[in-house]
Every structure is written in C-alpha cells, then in structure tokens.
C-alpha cells in the first residue's frame, strides 16, 4: 500500500536515490514545493523554527570555540586551509572478518564479554521498551540517529582509524587538499577554555591518504575498506554544504 502510494507520487522532494532516507534538498527548497502560497509560507515558518531549535541544541552539545581550536591546530600543522566537521554517531558498527559488531577483536576478553552480554541483554530489553514508548509518542516516521559503518576485509586498513576513533569522546574530521585527520577535543559540552588541548589521533597525507567522498560521506582505502561517517547534526551538514572548499 505504502509502496503503491510512493510510486504514484514519484520521488520525494529533495530525495537522493543513492542514499536512502536522506533528503538532499535544503528546508527552503522543500518549502518551495508546497502546492499553494499559504502552505509554502507555513512550511517556511515551521522549518525556520526547527532550525532555531536545532541551533540551540547544537550550542549545548557543541560549544562555540572547539571548531576554531581544531582549525588552528591543523592549519599550523599542515600549512594549508582546512575544513573541520564534528563527527556524530555514538557507535561504530563493523562488518569486518575477525571483528565483532562493536569493533572489538573476536576471541579476546572472553570473561569480560560474558558479563557484558548479560548486561547488554538487560539493556536491550529496557531499550526496546523505551523505543516502543518513543515511537508511540513521536510517530514511526521519525528517523533514528545514524551509526557509523565500517566495512572491509580481514585486517582492513580502515581499522587503523576506527580503532582509535572508538576511544574518542569529541571527534572532529579534518580535511584539506592534501590530507585527512581525526582530532579529539574531548567532550564538547564544556567551556573550551577548560578543555584539554586538541589531540590528533589519526592522520594521513597524500599520496598515502585514503579517498574521501563528501556526497556519500565515505572514506575509502586502497584495499576497498570503507568508513561511512555520520555528521553530528544539521549544523555540520549545513557547514559542509556551504564550505568553499577547493578539493
């Protein structure tokens, strides 16, 4: 029934056929598709209100000043312009032979794993109850926050980055014409003046650097391994969209 209705309407406004459940259009472009002027103005007001709320949430979770600290560090390190993006996703989902879903090595920490599985079973049950309550209150159309995807062969090259990234509490992706890096600032909900200095936890420069695709938000290594990174919020999506990068 839903599929028939979608086929009748055609592709959703702003939809990217290469990335499911992702709207490539801006809120303004979506509002412009409203069938009447009255609905267009109403849609613009709703989107504007949501953007203001999103900006306030972003200020709480990512305090101003952290991006600038990372930019200053990496510009001095690489001596070229950089673009800094706050990475999102609380978990790294792995699809790599020899690794568990959370990225840990299979066969290690068995005793700890036994007790963790018990706790995880309890947590899963509680989480499922909360999930049902959330969906009944908010509606099933609300999307779930995306998780990072790590794919590749055994001992994939991507693991050098993701093994370090799993331990970071405030990761930022840094891109330049000749390099890629990940910098950890620690928690970004504190005053930057009270935070420790940013730490480079991984970096690569051309020609050794992997290829980055901003459209699909992927980093790809020569062995075919891939890290598909989610951004922290809509603020980061807008920053990426509007950044005057030359690479």
mmCIF file of C-alpha atoms in Angstrom, residues 3-131:
data_model
loop_
_atom_site.group_PDB
_atom_site.id
_atom_site.type_symbol
_atom_site.label_atom_id
_atom_site.label_comp_id
_atom_site.label_asym_id
_atom_site.label_seq_id
_atom_site.Cartn_x
_atom_site.Cartn_y
_atom_site.Cartn_z
ATOM 1 C CA UNK A 3 4.869 1.420 -1.981
ATOM 2 C CA UNK A 4 1.951 1.961 -4.361
ATOM 3 C CA UNK A 5 1.363 5.424 -2.928
ATOM 4 C CA UNK A 6 5.073 6.270 -3.234
ATOM 5 C CA UNK A 7 5.154 5.047 -6.834
ATOM 6 C CA UNK A 8 2.116 7.184 -7.641
ATOM 7 C CA UNK A 9 3.689 10.324 -6.118
ATOM 8 C CA UNK A 10 7.131 9.719 -7.554
ATOM 9 C CA UNK A 11 10.422 10.553 -5.856
ATOM 10 C CA UNK A 12 10.205 12.585 -2.643
ATOM 11 C CA UNK A 13 11.262 16.237 -2.999
ATOM 12 C CA UNK A 14 14.975 16.513 -2.366
ATOM 13 C CA UNK A 15 15.444 12.743 -2.195
ATOM 14 C CA UNK A 16 18.793 11.277 -3.107
ATOM 15 C CA UNK A 17 18.227 7.904 -4.787
ATOM 16 C CA UNK A 18 21.769 6.845 -3.870
ATOM 17 C CA UNK A 19 21.270 7.415 -0.151
ATOM 18 C CA UNK A 20 18.113 6.038 1.444
ATOM 19 C CA UNK A 21 16.130 8.168 3.904
ATOM 20 C CA UNK A 22 18.328 11.190 3.185
ATOM 21 C CA UNK A 23 16.982 14.496 1.934
ATOM 22 C CA UNK A 24 19.479 16.257 -0.286
ATOM 23 C CA UNK A 25 17.396 19.433 -0.588
ATOM 24 C CA UNK A 26 17.543 22.333 1.850
ATOM 25 C CA UNK A 27 14.481 23.176 4.002
ATOM 26 C CA UNK A 28 13.880 26.219 1.793
ATOM 27 C CA UNK A 29 13.845 24.068 -1.335
ATOM 28 C CA UNK A 30 11.421 21.655 0.288
ATOM 29 C CA UNK A 31 9.115 24.503 1.345
ATOM 30 C CA UNK A 32 9.114 25.783 -2.236
ATOM 31 C CA UNK A 33 7.478 22.524 -3.370
ATOM 32 C CA UNK A 34 4.285 23.285 -1.406
ATOM 33 C CA UNK A 35 1.240 23.389 -3.718
ATOM 34 C CA UNK A 36 -0.028 26.811 -2.528
ATOM 35 C CA UNK A 37 1.493 30.090 -1.349
ATOM 36 C CA UNK A 38 -0.192 29.754 2.050
ATOM 37 C CA UNK A 39 1.255 26.306 2.615
ATOM 38 C CA UNK A 40 4.665 27.461 1.401
ATOM 39 C CA UNK A 41 4.756 30.270 3.973
ATOM 40 C CA UNK A 42 3.582 27.885 6.686
ATOM 41 C CA UNK A 43 6.290 25.373 5.748
ATOM 42 C CA UNK A 44 8.954 28.089 5.790
ATOM 43 C CA UNK A 45 7.900 29.124 9.310
ATOM 44 C CA UNK A 46 7.989 25.531 10.532
ATOM 45 C CA UNK A 47 11.421 24.900 9.040
ATOM 46 C CA UNK A 48 12.752 28.201 10.421
ATOM 47 C CA UNK A 49 11.501 27.309 13.899
ATOM 48 C CA UNK A 50 13.082 23.869 13.705
ATOM 49 C CA UNK A 51 16.394 25.374 12.598
ATOM 50 C CA UNK A 52 16.356 27.728 15.596
ATOM 51 C CA UNK A 53 15.709 24.797 17.937
ATOM 52 C CA UNK A 54 18.450 22.779 16.254
ATOM 53 C CA UNK A 55 20.888 25.678 16.667
ATOM 54 C CA UNK A 56 20.102 25.883 20.382
ATOM 55 C CA UNK A 57 20.576 22.120 20.815
ATOM 56 C CA UNK A 58 23.842 22.350 18.916
ATOM 57 C CA UNK A 59 25.147 25.132 21.178
ATOM 58 C CA UNK A 60 24.542 22.901 24.187
ATOM 59 C CA UNK A 61 26.223 19.782 22.768
ATOM 60 C CA UNK A 62 28.988 21.545 20.803
ATOM 61 C CA UNK A 63 30.081 24.775 22.451
ATOM 62 C CA UNK A 64 31.450 27.562 20.189
ATOM 63 C CA UNK A 65 35.220 27.623 20.038
ATOM 64 C CA UNK A 66 36.041 23.940 19.601
ATOM 65 C CA UNK A 67 35.984 24.039 15.798
ATOM 66 C CA UNK A 68 38.268 27.068 15.821
ATOM 67 C CA UNK A 69 40.754 25.317 18.123
ATOM 68 C CA UNK A 70 40.942 22.337 15.762
ATOM 69 C CA UNK A 71 41.274 24.619 12.732
ATOM 70 C CA UNK A 72 44.147 26.497 14.380
ATOM 71 C CA UNK A 73 45.948 23.268 15.286
ATOM 72 C CA UNK A 74 45.699 21.664 11.857
ATOM 73 C CA UNK A 75 46.358 24.826 9.843
ATOM 74 C CA UNK A 76 49.610 25.247 11.764
ATOM 75 C CA UNK A 77 50.401 21.549 11.272
ATOM 76 C CA UNK A 78 49.675 21.340 7.535
ATOM 77 C CA UNK A 79 50.190 24.972 6.414
ATOM 78 C CA UNK A 80 47.106 24.921 4.196
ATOM 79 C CA UNK A 81 43.363 25.645 4.530
ATOM 80 C CA UNK A 82 41.313 23.002 6.322
ATOM 81 C CA UNK A 83 37.657 22.102 6.794
ATOM 82 C CA UNK A 84 36.631 20.798 10.229
ATOM 83 C CA UNK A 85 33.467 18.723 10.816
ATOM 84 C CA UNK A 86 32.169 17.351 14.107
ATOM 85 C CA UNK A 87 31.584 13.626 13.694
ATOM 86 C CA UNK A 88 28.411 12.015 15.033
ATOM 87 C CA UNK A 89 27.297 8.520 15.927
ATOM 88 C CA UNK A 90 27.826 7.008 19.348
ATOM 89 C CA UNK A 91 28.782 3.593 17.983
ATOM 90 C CA UNK A 92 30.875 2.177 15.170
ATOM 91 C CA UNK A 93 29.148 -0.771 13.513
ATOM 92 C CA UNK A 94 31.715 -3.108 11.977
ATOM 93 C CA UNK A 95 31.352 -5.569 9.128
ATOM 94 C CA UNK A 96 34.936 -6.853 9.134
ATOM 95 C CA UNK A 97 36.034 -10.529 9.428
ATOM 96 C CA UNK A 98 37.600 -11.182 12.826
ATOM 97 C CA UNK A 99 35.792 -8.259 14.477
ATOM 98 C CA UNK A 100 32.612 -8.134 16.484
ATOM 99 C CA UNK A 101 29.871 -5.694 15.571
ATOM 100 C CA UNK A 102 31.303 -3.128 18.002
ATOM 101 C CA UNK A 103 34.795 -3.478 16.516
ATOM 102 C CA UNK A 104 36.447 -5.482 19.276
ATOM 103 C CA UNK A 105 38.581 -8.458 18.260
ATOM 104 C CA UNK A 106 36.826 -11.829 18.359
ATOM 105 C CA UNK A 107 38.303 -14.249 20.911
ATOM 106 C CA UNK A 108 39.658 -11.569 23.249
ATOM 107 C CA UNK A 109 38.339 -10.529 26.680
ATOM 108 C CA UNK A 110 36.062 -13.597 26.919
ATOM 109 C CA UNK A 111 35.314 -13.346 30.663
ATOM 110 C CA UNK A 112 34.544 -9.651 30.426
ATOM 111 C CA UNK A 113 32.464 -10.400 27.345
ATOM 112 C CA UNK A 114 30.389 -12.970 29.262
ATOM 113 C CA UNK A 115 29.283 -10.449 31.871
ATOM 114 C CA UNK A 116 28.884 -7.742 29.237
ATOM 115 C CA UNK A 117 26.470 -9.937 27.266
ATOM 116 C CA UNK A 118 24.338 -10.357 30.389
ATOM 117 C CA UNK A 119 24.238 -6.594 30.960
ATOM 118 C CA UNK A 120 23.614 -5.962 27.269
ATOM 119 C CA UNK A 121 20.643 -8.339 27.337
ATOM 120 C CA UNK A 122 19.122 -6.388 30.195
ATOM 121 C CA UNK A 123 19.893 -3.093 28.468
ATOM 122 C CA UNK A 124 18.387 -4.307 25.204
ATOM 123 C CA UNK A 125 15.135 -5.207 26.940
ATOM 124 C CA UNK A 126 14.936 -1.811 28.628
ATOM 125 C CA UNK A 127 15.908 -0.051 25.413
ATOM 126 C CA UNK A 128 13.208 -1.850 23.462
ATOM 127 C CA UNK A 129 10.564 -0.697 25.922
ATOM 128 C CA UNK A 130 11.818 2.886 25.628
ATOM 129 C CA UNK A 131 11.902 2.544 21.837
#
